[in-house]
Short mmCIF file of N, CA and C in Angstrom, two decimals:
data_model
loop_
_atom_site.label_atom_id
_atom_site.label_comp_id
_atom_site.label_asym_id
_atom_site.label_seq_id
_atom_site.Cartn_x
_atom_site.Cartn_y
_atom_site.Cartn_z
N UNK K 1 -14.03 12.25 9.87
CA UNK K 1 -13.79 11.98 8.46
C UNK K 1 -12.34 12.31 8.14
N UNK K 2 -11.77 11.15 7.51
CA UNK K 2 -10.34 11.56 7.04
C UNK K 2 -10.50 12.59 5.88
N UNK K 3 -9.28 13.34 5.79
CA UNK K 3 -8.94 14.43 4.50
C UNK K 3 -7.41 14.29 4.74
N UNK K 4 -6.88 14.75 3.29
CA UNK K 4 -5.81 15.62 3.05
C UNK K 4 -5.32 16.89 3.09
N UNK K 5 -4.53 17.30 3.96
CA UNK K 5 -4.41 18.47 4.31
C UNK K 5 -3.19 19.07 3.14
N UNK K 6 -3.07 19.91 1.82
CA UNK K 6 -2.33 19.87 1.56
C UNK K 6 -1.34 21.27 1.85
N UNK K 7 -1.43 21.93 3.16
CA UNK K 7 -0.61 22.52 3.19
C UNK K 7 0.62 21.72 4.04
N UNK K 8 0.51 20.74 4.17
CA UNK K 8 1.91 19.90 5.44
C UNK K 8 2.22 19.53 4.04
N UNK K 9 3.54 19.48 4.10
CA UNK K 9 4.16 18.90 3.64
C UNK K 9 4.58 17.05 3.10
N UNK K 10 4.81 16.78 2.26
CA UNK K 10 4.49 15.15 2.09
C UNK K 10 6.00 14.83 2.69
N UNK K 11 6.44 13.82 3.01
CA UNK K 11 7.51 13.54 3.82
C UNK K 11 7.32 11.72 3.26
N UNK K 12 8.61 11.57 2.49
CA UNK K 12 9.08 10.31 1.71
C UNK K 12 9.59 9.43 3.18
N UNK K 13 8.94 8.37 2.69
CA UNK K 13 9.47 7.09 4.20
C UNK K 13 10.39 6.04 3.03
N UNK K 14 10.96 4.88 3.32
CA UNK K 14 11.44 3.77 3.30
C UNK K 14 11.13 2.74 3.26
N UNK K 15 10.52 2.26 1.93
CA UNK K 15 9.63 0.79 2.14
C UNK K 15 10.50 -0.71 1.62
N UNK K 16 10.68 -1.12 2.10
CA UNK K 16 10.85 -2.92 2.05
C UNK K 16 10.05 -3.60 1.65
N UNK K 17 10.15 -4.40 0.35
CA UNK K 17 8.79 -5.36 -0.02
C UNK K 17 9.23 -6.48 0.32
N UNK K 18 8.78 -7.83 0.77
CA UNK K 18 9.21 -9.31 0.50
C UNK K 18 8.30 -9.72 0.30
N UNK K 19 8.57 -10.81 -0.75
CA UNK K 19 7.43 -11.66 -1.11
C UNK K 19 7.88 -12.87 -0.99
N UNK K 20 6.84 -13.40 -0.12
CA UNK K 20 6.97 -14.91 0.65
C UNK K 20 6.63 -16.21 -0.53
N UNK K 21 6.97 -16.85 -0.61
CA UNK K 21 6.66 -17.61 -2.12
C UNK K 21 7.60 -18.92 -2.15
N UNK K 22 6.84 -19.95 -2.55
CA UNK K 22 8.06 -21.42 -3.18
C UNK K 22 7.46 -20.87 -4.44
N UNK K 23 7.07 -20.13 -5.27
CA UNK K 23 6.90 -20.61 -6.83
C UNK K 23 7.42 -19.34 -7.42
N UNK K 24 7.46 -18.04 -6.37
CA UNK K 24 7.24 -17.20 -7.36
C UNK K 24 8.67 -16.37 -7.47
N UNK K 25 9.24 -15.48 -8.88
CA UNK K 25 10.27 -15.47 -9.18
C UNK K 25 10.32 -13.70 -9.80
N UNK K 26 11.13 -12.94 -10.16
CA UNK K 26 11.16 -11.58 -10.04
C UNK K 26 10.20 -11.75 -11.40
N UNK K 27 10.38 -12.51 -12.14
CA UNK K 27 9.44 -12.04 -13.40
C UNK K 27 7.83 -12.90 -13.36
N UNK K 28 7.70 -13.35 -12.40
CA UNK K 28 6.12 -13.65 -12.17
C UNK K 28 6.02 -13.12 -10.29
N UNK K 29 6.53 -12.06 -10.37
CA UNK K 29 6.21 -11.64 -8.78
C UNK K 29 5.44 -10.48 -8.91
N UNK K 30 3.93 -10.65 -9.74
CA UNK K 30 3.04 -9.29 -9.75
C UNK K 30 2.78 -9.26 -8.56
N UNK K 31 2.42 -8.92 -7.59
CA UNK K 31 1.88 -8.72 -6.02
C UNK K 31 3.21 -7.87 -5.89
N UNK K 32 4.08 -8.50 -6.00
CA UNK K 32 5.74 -7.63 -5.26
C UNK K 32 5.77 -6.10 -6.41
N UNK K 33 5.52 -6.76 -7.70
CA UNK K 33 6.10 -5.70 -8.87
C UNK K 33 4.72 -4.36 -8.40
N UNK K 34 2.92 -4.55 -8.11
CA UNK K 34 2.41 -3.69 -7.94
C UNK K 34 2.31 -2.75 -6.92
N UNK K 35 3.18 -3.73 -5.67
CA UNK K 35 3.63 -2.76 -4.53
C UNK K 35 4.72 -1.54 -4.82
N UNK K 36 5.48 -2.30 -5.72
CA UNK K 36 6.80 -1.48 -5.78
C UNK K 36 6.68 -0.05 -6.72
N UNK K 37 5.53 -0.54 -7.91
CA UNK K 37 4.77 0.43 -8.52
C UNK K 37 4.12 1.14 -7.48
N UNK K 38 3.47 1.18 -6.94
CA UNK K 38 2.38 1.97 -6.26
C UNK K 38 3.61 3.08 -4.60
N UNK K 39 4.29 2.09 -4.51
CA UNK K 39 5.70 2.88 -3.49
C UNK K 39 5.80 4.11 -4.42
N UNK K 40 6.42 3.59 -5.87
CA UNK K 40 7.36 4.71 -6.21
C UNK K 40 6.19 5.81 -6.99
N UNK K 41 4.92 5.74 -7.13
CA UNK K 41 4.03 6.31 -8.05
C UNK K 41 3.98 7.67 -6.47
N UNK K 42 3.52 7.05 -5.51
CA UNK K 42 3.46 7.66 -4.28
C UNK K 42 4.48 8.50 -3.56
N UNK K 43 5.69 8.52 -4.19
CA UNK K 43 6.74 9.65 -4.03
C UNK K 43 7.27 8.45 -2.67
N UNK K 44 7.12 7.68 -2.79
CA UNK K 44 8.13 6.99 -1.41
C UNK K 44 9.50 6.48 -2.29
N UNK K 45 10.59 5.77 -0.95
CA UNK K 45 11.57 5.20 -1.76
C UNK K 45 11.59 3.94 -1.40
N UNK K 46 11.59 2.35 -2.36
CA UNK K 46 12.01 1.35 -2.62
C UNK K 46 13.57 1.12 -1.81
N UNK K 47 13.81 0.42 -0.71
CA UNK K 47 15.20 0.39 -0.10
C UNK K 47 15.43 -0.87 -0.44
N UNK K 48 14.50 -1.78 -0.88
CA UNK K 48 15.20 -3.01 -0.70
C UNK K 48 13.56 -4.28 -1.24
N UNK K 49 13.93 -5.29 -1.86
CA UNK K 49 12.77 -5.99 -2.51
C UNK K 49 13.69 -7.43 -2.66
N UNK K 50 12.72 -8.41 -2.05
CA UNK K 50 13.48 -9.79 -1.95
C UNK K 50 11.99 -10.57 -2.01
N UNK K 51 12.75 -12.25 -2.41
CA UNK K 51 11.87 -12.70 -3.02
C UNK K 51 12.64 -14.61 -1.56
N UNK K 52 11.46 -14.52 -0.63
CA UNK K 52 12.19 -15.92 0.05
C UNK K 52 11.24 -16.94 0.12
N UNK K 53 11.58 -18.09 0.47
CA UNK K 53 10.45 -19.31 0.38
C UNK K 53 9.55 -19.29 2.06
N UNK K 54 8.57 -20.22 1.25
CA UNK K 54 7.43 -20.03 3.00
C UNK K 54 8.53 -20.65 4.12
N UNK K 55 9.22 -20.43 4.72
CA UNK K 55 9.57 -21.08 5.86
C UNK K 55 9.93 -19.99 6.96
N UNK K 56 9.65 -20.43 8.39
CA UNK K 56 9.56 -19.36 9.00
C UNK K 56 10.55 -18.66 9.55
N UNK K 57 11.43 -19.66 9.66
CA UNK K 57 13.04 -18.83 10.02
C UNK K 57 13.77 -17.47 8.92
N UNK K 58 13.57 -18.41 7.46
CA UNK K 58 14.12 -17.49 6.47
C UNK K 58 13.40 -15.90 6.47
N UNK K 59 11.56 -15.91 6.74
CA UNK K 59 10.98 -14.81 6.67
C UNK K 59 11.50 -14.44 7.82
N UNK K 60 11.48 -14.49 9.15
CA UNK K 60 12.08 -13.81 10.29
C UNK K 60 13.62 -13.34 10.11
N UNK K 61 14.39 -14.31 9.73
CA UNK K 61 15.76 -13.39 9.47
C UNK K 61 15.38 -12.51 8.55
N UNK K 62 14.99 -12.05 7.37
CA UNK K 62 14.83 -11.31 6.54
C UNK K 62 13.70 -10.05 7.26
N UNK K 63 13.10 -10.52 7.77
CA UNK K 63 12.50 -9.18 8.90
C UNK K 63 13.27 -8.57 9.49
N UNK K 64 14.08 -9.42 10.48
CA UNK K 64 15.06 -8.63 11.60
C UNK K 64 16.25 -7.84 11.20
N UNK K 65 16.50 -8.79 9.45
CA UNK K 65 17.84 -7.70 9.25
C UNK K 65 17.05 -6.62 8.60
N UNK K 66 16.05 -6.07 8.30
CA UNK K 66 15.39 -4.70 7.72
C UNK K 66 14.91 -4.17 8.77
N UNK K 67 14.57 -4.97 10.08
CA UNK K 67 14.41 -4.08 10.91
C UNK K 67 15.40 -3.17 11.60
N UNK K 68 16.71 -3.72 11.82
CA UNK K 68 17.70 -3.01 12.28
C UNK K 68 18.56 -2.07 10.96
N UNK K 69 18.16 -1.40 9.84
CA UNK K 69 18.36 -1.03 8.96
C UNK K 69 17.06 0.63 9.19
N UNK K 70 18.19 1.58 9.70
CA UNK K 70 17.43 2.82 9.69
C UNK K 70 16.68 3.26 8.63
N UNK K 71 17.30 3.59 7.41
CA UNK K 71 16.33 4.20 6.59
C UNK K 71 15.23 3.20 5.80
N UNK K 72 14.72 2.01 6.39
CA UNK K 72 13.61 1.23 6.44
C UNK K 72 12.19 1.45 7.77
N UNK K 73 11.65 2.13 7.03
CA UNK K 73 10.53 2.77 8.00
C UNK K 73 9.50 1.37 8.18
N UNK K 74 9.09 1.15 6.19
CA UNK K 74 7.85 0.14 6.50
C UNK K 74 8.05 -0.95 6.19
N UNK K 75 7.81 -2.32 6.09
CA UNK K 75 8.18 -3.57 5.22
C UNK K 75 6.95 -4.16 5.41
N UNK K 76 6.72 -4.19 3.73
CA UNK K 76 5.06 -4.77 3.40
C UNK K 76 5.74 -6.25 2.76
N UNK K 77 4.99 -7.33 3.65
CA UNK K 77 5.20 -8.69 3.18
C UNK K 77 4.10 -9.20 2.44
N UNK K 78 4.30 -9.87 1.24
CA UNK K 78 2.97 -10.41 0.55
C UNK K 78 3.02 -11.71 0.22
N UNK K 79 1.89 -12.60 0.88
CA UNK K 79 2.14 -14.21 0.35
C UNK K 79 1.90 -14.90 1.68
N UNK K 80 1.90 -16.26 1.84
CA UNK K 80 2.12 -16.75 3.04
C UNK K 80 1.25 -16.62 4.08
N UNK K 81 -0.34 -15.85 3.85
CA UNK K 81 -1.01 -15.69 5.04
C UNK K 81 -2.16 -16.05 4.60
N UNK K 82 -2.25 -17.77 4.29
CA UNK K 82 -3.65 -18.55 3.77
C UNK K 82 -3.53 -19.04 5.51
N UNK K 83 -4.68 -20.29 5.18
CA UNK K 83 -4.71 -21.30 6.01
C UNK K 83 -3.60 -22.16 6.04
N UNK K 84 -3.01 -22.85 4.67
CA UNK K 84 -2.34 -23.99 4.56
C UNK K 84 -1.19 -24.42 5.63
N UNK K 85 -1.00 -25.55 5.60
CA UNK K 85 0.46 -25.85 6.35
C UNK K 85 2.03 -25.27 5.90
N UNK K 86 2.13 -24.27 4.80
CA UNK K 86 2.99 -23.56 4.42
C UNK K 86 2.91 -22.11 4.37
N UNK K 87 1.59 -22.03 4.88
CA UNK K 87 1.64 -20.44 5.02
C UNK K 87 1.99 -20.12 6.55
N UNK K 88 3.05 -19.35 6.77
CA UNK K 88 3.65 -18.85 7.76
C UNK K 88 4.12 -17.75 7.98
N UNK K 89 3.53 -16.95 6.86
CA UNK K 89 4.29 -15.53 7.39
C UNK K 89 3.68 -14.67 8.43
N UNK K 90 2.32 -15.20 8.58
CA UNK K 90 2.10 -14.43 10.38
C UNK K 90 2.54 -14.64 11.02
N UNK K 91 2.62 -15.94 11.16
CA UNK K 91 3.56 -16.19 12.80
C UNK K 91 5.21 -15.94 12.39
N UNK K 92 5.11 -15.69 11.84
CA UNK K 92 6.80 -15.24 11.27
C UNK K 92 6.94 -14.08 11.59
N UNK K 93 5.57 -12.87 11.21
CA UNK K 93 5.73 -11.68 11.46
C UNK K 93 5.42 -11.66 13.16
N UNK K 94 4.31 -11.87 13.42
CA UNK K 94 3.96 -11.82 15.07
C UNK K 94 5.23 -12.65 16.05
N UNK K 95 5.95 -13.22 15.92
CA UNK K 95 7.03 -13.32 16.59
C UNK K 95 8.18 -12.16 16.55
N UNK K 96 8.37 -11.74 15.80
CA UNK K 96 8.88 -10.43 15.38
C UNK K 96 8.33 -8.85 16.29
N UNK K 97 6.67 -9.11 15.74
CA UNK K 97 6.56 -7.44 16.78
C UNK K 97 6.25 -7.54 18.07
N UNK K 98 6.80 -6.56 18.46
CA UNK K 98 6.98 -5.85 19.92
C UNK K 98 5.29 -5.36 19.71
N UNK K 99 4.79 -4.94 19.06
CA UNK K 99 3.24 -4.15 19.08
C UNK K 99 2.84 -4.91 17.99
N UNK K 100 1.51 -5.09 18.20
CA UNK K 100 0.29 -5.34 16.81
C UNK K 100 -0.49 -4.54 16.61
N UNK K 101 -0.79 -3.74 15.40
CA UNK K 101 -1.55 -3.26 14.68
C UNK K 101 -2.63 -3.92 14.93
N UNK K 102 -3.95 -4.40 16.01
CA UNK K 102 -5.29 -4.95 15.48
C UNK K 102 -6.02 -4.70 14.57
N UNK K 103 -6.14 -3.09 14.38
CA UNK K 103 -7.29 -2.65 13.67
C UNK K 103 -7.00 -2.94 11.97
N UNK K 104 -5.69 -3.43 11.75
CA UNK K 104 -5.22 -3.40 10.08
C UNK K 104 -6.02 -4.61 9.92
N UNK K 105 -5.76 -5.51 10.73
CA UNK K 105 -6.82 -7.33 10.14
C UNK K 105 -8.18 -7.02 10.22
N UNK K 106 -8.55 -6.07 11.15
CA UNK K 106 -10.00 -5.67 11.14
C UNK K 106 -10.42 -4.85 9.64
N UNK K 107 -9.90 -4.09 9.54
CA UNK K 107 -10.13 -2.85 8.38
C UNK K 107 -10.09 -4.01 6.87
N UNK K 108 -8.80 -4.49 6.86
CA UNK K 108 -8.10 -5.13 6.15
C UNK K 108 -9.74 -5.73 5.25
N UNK K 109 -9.90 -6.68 6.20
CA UNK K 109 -11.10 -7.89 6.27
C UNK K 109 -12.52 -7.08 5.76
N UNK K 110 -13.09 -6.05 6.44
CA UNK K 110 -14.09 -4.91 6.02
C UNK K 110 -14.22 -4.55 4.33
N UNK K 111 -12.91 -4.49 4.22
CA UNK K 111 -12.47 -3.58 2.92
C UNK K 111 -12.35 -5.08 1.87
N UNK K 112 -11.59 -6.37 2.24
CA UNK K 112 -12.26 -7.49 1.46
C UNK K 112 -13.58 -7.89 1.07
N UNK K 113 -13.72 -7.90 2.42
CA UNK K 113 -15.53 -8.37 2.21
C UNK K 113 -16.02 -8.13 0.93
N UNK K 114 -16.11 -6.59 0.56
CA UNK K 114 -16.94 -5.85 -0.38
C UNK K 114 -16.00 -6.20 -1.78
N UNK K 115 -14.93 -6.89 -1.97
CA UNK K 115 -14.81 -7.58 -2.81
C UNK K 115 -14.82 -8.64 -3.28
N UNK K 116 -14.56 -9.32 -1.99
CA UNK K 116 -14.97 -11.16 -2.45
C UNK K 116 -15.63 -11.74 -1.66
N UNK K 117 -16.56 -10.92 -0.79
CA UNK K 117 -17.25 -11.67 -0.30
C UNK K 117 -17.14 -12.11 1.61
N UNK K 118 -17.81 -13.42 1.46
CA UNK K 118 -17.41 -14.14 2.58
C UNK K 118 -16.21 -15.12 2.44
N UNK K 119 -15.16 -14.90 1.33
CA UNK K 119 -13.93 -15.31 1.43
C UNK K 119 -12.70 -15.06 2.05
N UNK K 120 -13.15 -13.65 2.35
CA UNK K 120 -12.71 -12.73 3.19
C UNK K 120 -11.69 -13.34 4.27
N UNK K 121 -12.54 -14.30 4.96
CA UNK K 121 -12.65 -14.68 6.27
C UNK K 121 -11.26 -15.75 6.27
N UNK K 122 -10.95 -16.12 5.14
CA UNK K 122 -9.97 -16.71 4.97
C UNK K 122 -8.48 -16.28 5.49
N UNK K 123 -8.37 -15.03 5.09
CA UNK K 123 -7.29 -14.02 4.76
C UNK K 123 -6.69 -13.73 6.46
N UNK K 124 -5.81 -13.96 6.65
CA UNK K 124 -5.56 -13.43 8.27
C UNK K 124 -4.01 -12.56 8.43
N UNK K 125 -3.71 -11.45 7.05
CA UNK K 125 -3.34 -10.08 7.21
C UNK K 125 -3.18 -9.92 8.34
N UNK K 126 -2.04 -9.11 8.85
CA UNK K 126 -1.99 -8.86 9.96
C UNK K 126 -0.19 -7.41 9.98
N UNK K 127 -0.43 -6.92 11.01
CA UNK K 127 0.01 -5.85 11.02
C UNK K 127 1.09 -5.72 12.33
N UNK K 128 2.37 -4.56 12.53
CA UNK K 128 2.48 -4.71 13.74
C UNK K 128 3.60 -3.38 13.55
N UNK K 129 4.50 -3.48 14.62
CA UNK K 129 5.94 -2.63 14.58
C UNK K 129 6.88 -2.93 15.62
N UNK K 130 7.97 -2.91 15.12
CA UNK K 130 8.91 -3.41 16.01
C UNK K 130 10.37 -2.88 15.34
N UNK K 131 11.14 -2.12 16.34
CA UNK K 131 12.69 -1.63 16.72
C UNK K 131 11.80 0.07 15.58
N UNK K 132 11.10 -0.16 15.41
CA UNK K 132 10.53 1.88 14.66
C UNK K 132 9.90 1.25 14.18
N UNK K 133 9.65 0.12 13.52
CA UNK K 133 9.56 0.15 11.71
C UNK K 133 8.11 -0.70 11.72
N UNK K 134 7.34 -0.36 10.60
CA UNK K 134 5.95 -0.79 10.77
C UNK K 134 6.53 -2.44 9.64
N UNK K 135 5.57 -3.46 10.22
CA UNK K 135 5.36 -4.48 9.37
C UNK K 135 3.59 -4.67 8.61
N UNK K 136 3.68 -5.07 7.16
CA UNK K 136 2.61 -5.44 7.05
C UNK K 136 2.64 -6.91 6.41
N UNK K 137 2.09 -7.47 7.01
CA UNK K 137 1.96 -8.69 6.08
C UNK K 137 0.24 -8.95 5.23
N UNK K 138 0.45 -9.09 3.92
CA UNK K 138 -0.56 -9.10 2.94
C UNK K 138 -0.95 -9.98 1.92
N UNK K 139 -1.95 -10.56 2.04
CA UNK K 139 -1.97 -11.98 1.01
C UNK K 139 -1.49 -11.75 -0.12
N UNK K 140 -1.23 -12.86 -0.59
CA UNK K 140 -0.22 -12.93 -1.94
C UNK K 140 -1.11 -12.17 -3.43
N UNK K 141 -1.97 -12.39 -3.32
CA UNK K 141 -3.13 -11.75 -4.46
C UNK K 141 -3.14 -10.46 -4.82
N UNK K 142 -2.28 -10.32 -6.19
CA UNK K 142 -2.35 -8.73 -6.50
C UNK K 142 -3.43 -7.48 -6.00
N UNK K 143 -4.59 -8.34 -6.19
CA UNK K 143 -5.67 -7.74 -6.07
C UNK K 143 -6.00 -7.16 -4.42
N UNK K 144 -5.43 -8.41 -3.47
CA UNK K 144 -5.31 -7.96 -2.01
C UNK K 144 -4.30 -6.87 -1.62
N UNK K 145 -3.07 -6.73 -2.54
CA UNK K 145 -2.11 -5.89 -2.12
C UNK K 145 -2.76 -4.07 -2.54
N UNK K 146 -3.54 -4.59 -3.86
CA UNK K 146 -3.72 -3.11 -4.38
C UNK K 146 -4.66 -2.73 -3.60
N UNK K 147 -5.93 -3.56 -2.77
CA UNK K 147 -6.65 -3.05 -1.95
C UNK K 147 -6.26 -2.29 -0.79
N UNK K 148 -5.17 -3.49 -0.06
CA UNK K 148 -4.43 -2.92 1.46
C UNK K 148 -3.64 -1.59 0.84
N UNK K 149 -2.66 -1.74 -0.53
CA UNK K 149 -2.20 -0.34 -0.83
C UNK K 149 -3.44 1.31 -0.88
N UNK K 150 -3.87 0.86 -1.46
CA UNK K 150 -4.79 1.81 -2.15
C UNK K 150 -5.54 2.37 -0.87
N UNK K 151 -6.34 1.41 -0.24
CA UNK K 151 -7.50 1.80 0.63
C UNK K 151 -6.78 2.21 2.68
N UNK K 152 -5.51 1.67 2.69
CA UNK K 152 -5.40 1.85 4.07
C UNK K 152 -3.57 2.55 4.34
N UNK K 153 -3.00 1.68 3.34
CA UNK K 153 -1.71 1.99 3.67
C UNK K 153 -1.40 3.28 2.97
N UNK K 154 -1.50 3.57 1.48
CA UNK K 154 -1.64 4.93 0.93
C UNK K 154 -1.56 5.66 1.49
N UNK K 155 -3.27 6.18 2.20
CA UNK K 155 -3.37 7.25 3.11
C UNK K 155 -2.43 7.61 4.34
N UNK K 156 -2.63 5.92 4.73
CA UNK K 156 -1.69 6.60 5.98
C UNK K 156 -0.52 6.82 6.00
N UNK K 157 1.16 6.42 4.54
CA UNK K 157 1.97 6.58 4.60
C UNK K 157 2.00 8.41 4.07
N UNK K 158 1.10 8.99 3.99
CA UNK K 158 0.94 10.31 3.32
C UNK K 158 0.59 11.19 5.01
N UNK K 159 1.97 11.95 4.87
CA UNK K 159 1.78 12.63 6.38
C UNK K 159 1.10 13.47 6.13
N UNK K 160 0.71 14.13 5.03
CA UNK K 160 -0.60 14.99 4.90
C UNK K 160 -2.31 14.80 5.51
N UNK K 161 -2.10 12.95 5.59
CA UNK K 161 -3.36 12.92 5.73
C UNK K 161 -3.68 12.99 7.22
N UNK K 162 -5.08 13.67 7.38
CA UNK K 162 -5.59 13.58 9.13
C UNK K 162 -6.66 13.19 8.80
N UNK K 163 -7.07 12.93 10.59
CA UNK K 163 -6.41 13.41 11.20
C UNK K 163 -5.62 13.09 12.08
N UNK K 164 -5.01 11.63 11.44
CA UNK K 164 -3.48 11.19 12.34
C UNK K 164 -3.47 10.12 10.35
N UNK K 165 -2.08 10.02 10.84
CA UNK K 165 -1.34 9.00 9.85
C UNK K 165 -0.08 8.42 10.06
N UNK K 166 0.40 7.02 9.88
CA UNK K 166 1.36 6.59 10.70
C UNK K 166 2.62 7.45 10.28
N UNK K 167 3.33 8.19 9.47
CA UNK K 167 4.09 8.99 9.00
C UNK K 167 5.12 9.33 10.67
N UNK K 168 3.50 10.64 11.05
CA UNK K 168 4.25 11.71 11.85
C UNK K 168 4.48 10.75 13.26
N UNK K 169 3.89 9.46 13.14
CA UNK K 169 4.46 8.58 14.69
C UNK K 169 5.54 8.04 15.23
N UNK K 170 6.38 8.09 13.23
CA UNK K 170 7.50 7.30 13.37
C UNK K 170 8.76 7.70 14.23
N UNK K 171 8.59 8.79 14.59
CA UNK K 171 10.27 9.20 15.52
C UNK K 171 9.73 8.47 16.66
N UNK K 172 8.43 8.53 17.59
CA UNK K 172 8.01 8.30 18.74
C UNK K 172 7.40 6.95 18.71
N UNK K 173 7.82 5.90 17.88
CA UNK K 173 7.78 4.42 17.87
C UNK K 173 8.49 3.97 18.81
N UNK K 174 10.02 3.76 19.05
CA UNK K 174 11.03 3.83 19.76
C UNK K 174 11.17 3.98 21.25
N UNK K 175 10.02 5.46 21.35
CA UNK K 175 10.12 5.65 22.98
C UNK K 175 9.77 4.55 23.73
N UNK K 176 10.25 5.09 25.10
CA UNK K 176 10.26 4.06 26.25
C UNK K 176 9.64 4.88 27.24
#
């Protein structure tokens, strides 16, 4: 059973939002605006928030230059991971990591279910890390971001929580 341990100390990471989008713009980008709320409510710091169209080159350059950017630990992507012929930010992100997160599309999907159902199945979230830095990519739906925030990423950006959380892994991402 997970808990919070609150004698460790909380330890602030580096989050990156992008939101993958042809329509959407800083003042209709709720999915981007409730991540960025929920970063800074959580004692983390906001390094950087961009807004690019579905295509897969533009999301990959915009990955790789935050990935080589030290004080960027996590970069949560939202948008872009339907079925359609314009959704591309998985394979945008999975060309990108060196490692995949499996268990985040698994959990991810679990933790939908019990809200919408067998629509769930739609959603293909997906997770990874590459040069330190964790990627998440998260459907565009406010409602999907506050879930993946709330129910998986929360906890684990909180090095308090055990009894592991991605926090205390981040120096030993890197090794070889």
């Amino acid at each position: 059973m997970s808990e919070t341990v609150e004698e460790r100390r909380f330890v602030p990471i580096g989050i990156a939002v992008l939101t993958v989008s042809d329509s959407r713009t800083d003042d209709n980008d709720h999915s981007g605006q409730l991540l960025e709320e929920r970063i800074f409510a959580a004692g983390h710091q906001l390094v950087d928030r961009k807004i690019v169209s579905d295509d897969l080159d533009l999301i990959q350059v915009q990955l790789r230059t935050w990935i080589a950017i030290e004080r960027i630990d996590v970069i949560i992507s939202t948008g872009g991971t339907g079925l359609t012929g314009r959704d591309v930010t998985v394979e945008a992100h999975r060309q990108v990591y060196e490692k995949e997160i499996d268990a985040f599309s698994t959990l991810f999907t679990v933790i939908s279910m019990k809200k919408i159902g067998t629509s769930a199945v739609q959603s293909r979230a997906t997770a990874g890390v590459a040069n330190g830095t964790y990627l998440f990519a998260l459907p565009g739906s406010p409602n999907a971001c506050k879930d993946a925030w709330d129910e998986v990423l929360a906890p684990q950006f909180d090095y308090r929580h055990r009894p592991c959380n991605f926090v205390e892994i981040i120096p030993r991402l890197i090794e070889r």
